[in-house]
mmCIF file of C-alpha atoms in Angstrom:
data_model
loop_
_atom_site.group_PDB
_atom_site.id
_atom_site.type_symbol
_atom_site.label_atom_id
_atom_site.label_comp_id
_atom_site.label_asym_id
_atom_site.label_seq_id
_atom_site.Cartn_x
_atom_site.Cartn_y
_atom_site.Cartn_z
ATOM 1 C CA UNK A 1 112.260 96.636 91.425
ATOM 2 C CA UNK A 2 114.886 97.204 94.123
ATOM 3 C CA UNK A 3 112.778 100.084 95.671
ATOM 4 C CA UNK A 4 109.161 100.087 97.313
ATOM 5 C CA UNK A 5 106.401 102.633 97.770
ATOM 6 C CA UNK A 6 107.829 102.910 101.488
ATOM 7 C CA UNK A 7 111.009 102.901 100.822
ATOM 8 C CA UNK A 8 111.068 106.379 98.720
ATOM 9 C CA UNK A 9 110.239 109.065 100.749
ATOM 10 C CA UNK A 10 111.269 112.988 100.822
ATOM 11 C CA UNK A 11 114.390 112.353 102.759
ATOM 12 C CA UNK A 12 115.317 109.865 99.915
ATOM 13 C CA UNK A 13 114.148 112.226 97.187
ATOM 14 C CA UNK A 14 116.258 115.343 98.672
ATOM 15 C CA UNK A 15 119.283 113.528 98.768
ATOM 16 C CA UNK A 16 119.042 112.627 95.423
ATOM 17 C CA UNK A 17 118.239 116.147 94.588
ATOM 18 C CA UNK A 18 121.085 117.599 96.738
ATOM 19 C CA UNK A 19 123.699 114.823 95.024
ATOM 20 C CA UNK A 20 122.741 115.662 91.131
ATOM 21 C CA UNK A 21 120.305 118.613 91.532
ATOM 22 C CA UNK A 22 121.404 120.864 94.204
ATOM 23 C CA UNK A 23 119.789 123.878 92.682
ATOM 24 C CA UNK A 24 116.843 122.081 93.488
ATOM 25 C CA UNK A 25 117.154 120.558 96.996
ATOM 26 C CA UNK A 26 115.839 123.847 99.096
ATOM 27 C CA UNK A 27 112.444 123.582 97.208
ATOM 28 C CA UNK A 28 109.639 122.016 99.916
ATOM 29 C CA UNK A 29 108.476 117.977 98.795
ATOM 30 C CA UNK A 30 105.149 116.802 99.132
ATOM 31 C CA UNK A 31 103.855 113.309 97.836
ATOM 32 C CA UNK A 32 101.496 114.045 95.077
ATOM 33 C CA UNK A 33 100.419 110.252 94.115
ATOM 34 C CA UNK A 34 101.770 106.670 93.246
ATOM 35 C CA UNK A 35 100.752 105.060 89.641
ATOM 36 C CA UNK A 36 101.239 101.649 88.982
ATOM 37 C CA UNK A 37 104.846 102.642 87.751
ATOM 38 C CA UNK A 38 105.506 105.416 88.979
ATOM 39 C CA UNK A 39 105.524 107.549 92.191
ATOM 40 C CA UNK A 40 104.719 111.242 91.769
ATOM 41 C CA UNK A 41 106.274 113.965 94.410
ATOM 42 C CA UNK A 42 105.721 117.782 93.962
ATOM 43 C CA UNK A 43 108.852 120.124 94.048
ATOM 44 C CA UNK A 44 108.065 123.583 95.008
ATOM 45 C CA UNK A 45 105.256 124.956 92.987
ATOM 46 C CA UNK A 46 106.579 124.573 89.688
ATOM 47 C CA UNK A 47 107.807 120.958 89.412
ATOM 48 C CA UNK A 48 107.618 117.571 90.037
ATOM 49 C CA UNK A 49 109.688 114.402 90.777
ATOM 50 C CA UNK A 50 108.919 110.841 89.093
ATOM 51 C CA UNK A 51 110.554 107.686 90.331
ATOM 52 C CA UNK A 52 109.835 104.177 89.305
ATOM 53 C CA UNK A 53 109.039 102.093 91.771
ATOM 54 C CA UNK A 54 106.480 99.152 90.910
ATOM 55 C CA UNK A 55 107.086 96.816 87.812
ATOM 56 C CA UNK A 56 109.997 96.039 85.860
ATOM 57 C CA UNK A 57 109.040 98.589 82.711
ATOM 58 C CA UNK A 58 108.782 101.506 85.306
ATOM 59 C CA UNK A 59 112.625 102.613 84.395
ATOM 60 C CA UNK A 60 112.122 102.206 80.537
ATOM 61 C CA UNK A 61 109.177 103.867 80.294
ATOM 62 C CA UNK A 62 110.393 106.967 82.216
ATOM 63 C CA UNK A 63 113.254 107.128 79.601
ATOM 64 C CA UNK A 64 111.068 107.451 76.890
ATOM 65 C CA UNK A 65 108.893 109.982 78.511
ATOM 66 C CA UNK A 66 112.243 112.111 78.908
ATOM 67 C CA UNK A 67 113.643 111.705 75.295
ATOM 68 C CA UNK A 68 110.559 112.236 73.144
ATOM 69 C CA UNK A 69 107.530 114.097 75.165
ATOM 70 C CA UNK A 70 109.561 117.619 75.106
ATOM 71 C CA UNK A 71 109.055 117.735 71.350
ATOM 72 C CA UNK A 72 105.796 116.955 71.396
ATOM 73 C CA UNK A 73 104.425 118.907 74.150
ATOM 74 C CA UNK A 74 104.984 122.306 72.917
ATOM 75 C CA UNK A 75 102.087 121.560 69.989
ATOM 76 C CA UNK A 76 99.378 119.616 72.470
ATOM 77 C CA UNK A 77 96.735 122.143 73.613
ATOM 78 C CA UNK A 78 96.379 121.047 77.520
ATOM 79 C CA UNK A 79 99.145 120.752 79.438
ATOM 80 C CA UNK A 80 101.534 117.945 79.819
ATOM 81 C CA UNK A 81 104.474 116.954 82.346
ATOM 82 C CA UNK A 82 107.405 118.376 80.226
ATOM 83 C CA UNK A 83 110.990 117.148 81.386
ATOM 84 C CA UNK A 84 113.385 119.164 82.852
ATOM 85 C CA UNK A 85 115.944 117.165 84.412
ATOM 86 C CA UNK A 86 117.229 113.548 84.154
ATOM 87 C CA UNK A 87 118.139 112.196 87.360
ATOM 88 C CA UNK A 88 121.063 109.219 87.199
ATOM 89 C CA UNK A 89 120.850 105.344 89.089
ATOM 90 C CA UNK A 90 122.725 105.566 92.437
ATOM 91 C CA UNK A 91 123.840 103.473 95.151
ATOM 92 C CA UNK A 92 121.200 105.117 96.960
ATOM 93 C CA UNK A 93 118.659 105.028 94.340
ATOM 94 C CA UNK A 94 119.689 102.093 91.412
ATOM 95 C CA UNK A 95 117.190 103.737 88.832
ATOM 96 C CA UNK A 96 116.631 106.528 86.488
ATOM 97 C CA UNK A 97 114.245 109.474 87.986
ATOM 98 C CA UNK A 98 113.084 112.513 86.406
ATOM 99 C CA UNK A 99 112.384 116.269 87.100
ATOM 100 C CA UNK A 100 109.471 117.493 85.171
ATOM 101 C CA UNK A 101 106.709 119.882 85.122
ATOM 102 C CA UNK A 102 103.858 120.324 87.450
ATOM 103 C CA UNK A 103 100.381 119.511 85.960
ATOM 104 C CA UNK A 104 98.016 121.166 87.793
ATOM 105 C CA UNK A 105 94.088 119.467 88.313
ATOM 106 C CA UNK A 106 92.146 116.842 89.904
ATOM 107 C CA UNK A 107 92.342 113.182 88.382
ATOM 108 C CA UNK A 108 89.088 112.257 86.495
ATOM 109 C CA UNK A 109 88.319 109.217 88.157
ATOM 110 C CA UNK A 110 87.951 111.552 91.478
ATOM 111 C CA UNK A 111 87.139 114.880 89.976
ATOM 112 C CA UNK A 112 84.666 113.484 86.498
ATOM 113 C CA UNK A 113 84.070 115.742 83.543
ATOM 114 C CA UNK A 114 80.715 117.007 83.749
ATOM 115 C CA UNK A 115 80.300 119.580 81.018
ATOM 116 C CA UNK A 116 79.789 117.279 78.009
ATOM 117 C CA UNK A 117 79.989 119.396 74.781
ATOM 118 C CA UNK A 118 83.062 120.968 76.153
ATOM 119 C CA UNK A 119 84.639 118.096 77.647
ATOM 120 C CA UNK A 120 84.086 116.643 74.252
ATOM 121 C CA UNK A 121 85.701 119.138 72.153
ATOM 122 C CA UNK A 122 89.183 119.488 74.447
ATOM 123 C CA UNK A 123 89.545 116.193 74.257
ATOM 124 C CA UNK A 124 89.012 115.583 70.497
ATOM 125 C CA UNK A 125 91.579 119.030 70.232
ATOM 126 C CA UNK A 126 93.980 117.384 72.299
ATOM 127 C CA UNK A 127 93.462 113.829 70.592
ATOM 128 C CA UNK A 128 93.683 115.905 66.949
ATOM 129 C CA UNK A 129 97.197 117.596 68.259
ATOM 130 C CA UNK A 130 98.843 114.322 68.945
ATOM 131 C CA UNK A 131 97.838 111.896 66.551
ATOM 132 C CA UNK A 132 100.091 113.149 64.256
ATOM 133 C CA UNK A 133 101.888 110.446 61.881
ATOM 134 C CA UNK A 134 105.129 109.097 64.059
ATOM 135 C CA UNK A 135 108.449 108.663 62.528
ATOM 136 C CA UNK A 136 109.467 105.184 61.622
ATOM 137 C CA UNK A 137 111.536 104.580 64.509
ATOM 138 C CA UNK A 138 108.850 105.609 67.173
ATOM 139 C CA UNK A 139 108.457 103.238 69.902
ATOM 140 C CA UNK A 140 105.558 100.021 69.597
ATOM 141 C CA UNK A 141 102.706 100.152 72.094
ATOM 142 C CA UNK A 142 102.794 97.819 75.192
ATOM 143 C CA UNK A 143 99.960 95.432 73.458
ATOM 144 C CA UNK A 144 98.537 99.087 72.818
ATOM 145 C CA UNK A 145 98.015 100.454 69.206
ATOM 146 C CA UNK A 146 98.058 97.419 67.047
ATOM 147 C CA UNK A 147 95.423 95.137 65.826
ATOM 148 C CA UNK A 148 93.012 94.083 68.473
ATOM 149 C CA UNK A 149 93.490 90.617 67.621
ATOM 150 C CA UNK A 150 96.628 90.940 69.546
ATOM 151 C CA UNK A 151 94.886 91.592 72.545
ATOM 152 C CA UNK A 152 91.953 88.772 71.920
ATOM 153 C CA UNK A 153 93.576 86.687 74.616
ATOM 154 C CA UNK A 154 93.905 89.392 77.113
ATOM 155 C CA UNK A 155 90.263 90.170 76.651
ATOM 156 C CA UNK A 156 88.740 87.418 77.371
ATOM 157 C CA UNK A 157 91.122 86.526 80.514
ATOM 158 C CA UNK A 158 89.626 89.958 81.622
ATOM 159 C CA UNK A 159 86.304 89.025 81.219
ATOM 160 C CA UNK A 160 86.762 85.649 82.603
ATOM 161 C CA UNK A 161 87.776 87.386 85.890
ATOM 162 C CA UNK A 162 85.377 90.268 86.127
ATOM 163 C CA UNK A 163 82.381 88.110 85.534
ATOM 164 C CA UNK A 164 83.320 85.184 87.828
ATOM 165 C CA UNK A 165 83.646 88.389 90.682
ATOM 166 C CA UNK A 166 80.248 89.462 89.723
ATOM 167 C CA UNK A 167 81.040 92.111 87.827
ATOM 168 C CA UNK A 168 79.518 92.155 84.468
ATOM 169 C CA UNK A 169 75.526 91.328 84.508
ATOM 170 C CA UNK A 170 75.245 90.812 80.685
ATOM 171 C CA UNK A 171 78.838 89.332 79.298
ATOM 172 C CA UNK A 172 76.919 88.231 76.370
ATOM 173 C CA UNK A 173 76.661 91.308 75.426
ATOM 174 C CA UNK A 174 80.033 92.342 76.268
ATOM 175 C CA UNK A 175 81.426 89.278 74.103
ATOM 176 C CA UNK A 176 79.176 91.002 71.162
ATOM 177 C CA UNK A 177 81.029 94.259 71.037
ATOM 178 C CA UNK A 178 84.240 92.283 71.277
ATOM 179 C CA UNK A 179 83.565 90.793 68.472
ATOM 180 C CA UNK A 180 82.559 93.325 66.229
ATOM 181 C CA UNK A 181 85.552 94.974 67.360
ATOM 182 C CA UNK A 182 87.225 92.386 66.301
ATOM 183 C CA UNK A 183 85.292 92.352 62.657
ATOM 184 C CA UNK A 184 86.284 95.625 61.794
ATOM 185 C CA UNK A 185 88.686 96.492 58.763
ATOM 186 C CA UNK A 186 92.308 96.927 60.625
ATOM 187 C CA UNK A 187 93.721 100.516 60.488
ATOM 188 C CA UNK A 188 95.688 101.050 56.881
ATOM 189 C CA UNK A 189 96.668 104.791 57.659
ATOM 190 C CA UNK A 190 99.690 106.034 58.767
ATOM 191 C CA UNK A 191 101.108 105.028 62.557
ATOM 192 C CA UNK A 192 100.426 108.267 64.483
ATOM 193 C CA UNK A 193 101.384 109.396 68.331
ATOM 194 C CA UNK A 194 99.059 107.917 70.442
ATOM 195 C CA UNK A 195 99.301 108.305 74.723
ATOM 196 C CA UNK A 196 98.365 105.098 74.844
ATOM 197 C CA UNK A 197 97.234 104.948 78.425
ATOM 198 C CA UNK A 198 93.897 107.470 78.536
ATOM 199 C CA UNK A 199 92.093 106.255 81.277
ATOM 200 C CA UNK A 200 90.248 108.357 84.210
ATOM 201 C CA UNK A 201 93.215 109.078 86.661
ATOM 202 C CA UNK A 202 95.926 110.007 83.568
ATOM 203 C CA UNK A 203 93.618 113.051 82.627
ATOM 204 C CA UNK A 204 93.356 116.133 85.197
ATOM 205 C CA UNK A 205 90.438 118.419 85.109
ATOM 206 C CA UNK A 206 89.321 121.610 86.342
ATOM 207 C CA UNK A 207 85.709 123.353 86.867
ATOM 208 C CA UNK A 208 83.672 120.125 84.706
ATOM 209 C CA UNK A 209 86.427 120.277 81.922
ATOM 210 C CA UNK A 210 89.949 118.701 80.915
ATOM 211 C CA UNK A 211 92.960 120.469 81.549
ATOM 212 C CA UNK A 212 95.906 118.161 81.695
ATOM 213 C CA UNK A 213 97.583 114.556 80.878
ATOM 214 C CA UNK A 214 99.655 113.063 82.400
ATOM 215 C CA UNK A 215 101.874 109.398 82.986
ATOM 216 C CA UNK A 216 103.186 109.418 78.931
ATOM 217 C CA UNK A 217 104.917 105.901 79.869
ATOM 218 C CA UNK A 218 103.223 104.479 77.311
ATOM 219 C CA UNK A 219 103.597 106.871 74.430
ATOM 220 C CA UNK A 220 103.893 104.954 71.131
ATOM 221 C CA UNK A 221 102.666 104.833 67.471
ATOM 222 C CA UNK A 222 99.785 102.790 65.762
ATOM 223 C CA UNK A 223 96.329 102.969 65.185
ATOM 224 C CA UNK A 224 94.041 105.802 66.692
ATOM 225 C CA UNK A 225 91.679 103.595 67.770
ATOM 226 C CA UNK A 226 93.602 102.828 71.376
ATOM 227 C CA UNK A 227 93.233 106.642 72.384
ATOM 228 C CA UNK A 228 89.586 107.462 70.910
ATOM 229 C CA UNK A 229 88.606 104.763 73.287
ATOM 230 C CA UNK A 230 88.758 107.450 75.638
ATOM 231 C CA UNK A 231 85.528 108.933 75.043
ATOM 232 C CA UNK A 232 83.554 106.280 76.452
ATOM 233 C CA UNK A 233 85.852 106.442 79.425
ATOM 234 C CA UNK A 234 86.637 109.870 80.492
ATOM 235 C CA UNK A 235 82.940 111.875 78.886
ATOM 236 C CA UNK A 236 79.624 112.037 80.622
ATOM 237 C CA UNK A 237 76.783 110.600 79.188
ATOM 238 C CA UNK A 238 75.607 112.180 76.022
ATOM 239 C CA UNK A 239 78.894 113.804 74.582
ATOM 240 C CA UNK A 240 80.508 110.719 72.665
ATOM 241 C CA UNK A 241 79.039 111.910 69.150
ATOM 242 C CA UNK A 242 80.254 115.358 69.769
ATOM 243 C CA UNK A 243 83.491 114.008 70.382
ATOM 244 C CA UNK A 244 83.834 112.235 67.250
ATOM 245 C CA UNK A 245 82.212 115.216 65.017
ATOM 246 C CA UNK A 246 85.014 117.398 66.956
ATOM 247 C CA UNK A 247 87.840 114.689 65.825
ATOM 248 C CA UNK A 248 89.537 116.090 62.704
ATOM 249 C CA UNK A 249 89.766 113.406 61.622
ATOM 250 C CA UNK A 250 86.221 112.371 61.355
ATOM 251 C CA UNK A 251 86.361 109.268 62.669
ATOM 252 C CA UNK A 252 85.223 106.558 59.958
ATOM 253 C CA UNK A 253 82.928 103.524 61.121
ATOM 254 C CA UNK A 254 85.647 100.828 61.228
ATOM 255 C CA UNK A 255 87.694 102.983 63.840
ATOM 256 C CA UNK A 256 84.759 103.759 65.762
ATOM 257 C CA UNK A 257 83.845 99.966 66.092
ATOM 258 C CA UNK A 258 87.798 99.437 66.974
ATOM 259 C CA UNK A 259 87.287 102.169 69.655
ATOM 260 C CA UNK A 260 84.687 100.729 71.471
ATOM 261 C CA UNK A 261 86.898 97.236 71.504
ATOM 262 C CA UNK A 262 89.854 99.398 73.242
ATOM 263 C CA UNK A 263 87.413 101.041 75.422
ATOM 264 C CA UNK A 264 85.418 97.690 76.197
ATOM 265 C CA UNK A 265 89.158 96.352 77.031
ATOM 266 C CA UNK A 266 90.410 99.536 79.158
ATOM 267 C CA UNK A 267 87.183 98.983 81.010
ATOM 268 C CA UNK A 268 87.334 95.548 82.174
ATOM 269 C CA UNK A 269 91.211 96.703 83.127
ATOM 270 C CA UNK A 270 89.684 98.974 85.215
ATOM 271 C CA UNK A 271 87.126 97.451 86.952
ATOM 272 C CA UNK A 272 89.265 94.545 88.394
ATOM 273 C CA UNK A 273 91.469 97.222 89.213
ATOM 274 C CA UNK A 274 88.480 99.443 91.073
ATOM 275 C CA UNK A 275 87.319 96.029 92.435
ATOM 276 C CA UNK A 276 90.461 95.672 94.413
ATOM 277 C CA UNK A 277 90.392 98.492 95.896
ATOM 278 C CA UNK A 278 87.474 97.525 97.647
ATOM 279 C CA UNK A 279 88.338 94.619 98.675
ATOM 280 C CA UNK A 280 91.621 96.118 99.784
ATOM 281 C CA UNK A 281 93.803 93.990 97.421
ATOM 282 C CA UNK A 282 96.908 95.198 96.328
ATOM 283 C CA UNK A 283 97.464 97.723 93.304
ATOM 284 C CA UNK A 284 93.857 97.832 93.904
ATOM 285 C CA UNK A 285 92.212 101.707 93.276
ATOM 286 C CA UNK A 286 88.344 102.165 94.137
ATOM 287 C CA UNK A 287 87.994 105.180 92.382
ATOM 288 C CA UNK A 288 88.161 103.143 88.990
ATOM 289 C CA UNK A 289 85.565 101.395 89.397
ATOM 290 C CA UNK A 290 82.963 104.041 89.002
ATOM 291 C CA UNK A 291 84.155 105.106 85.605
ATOM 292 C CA UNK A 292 84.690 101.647 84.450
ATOM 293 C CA UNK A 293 80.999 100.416 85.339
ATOM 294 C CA UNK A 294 79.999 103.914 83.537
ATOM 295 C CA UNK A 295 81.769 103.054 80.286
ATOM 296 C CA UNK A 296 80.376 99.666 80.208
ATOM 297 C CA UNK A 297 77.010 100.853 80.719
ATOM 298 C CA UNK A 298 77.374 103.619 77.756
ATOM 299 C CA UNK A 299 78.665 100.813 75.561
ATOM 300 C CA UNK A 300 76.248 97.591 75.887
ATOM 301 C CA UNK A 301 73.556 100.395 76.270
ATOM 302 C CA UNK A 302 74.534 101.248 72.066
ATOM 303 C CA UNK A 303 75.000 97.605 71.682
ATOM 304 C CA UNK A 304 72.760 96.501 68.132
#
């Protein structure tokens, strides 16, 4: 990427604005949060502007977010950053940036769920709303969405690296839920919507509950699985069999045991992640780690 985190800054943003969005250069910018792809700035009170600026999918996956999420947000039950404008590469900014909706909330990895049964039941309504089955030409996942065996090599460079850091106290048992994962009849139903990136700080909530999702970069289709990971992730102890009663779906054994590989995965993701944040390495995010030790405590805690 041609652009850093301290190179983009309001000035930048407004002149971009005023250039191919004058209507919206008067409203007041304030920096609302970088992602690992994206940064996040809040226009006015009503918007918000997105601008890759870390890795070299940041400008593809923005694109996607613009063409497809505006169909699909108008049927998801929490809210979502809808699109609104399409900004063009520049000479003073050589990539795509977009105007969308402001999603109002506190990430989860700062801000937890804490009312379990109702936590539980938004996100198995959300979860119900999107996985609906994806045309044929919807995007592929990111190593998200297919088989886990596709990720077997990921997984255990993960867990090399969290367990030589002192991170993982039992990776027997860790390697055991892998594996069943692993074991598990594939998914034969149709490819459905899935986010593809539910992990604490992509979910906003508000008073102990969900209310928002955000960062659809990774919106794709395949197996259910990938997403339903998220109840060991983002739910307080206690709720993950209300969230899979509340699933329309009624989630079948085999996806349940594929879950818990995605979530096992997402978690070990996360805690290197958390892990260099405090050690103050870069991309590193401390908040992570709290949620990531929590799901790996919920799952080797189940572990038979």
């Amino acid at each position: 990427m041609t652009n850093t985190q301290n190179e983009i800054n309001a000035d930048l943003i407004a002149e971009l604005l005023r250039e191919q969005h004058p209507d919206l250069a008067d409203l007041p910018l304030t920096f609302g949060a970088h992602g690992w792809d994206n940064q996040l700035w809040r226009l006015g009170d009503e918007l918000a502007v997105r601008l890759p600026w870390a890795t070299e999918d940041s400008d593809e996956l923005l694109l996607k977010e613009h063409a497809l999420l505006p169909a699909l947000a108008p049927h998801l039950p929490l809210q979502v950053p809808v699109p609104q404008r399409l900004g063009q590469p520049s000479g003073r900014f050589p990539h795509p940036w977009i105007v969308t909706t402001w999603v109002a909330g506190e990430p989860a990895d700062r801000a937890p769920a804490t009312r379990g049964a109702e936590a539980a039941d938004t996100l198995a309504a959300f979860l119900t709303a999107l996985h609906q089955p994806a045309p044929d030409d919807a995007p592929r996942g990111r190593n998200r969405g297919g088989p886990l065996a596709d990720v077997d090599e990921g997984f255990a460079h993960f867990l090399k690296e969290t367990t030589n850091l002192g991170l993982i106290p039992n990776p027997d048992t860790v390697r055991e839920i892998w594996h069943d994962a692993l074991a598990a009849p594939d998914w034969t139903g149709p490819s459905v919507w899935l986010h593809g990136d539910l992990h604490p700080a992509n979910i906003l909530t508000k008073d102990g509950n969900f209310c928002g999702v955000v960062d659809f970069g990774d919106l794709c289709a395949g197996d259910p699985a990938c997403d339903l990971a998220a109840g060991w992730l983002l739910l307080p102890d206690g709720a993950i069999d209300r969230f899979h009663q509340s699933y329309s779906s009624a989630t079948d054994p085999a996806t349940i045991r594929r879950a818990r590989g995605w979530a096992l995965l997402k978690a070990l993701v996360c805690l290197l992640i958390g892990d260099n944040g405090v050690h103050g390495r870069p991309g590193g995010k401390a908040t992570w780690g709290p949620p990531a030790d929590a799901t790996l405590r919920r799952l080797t805690a189940t572990c038979t």
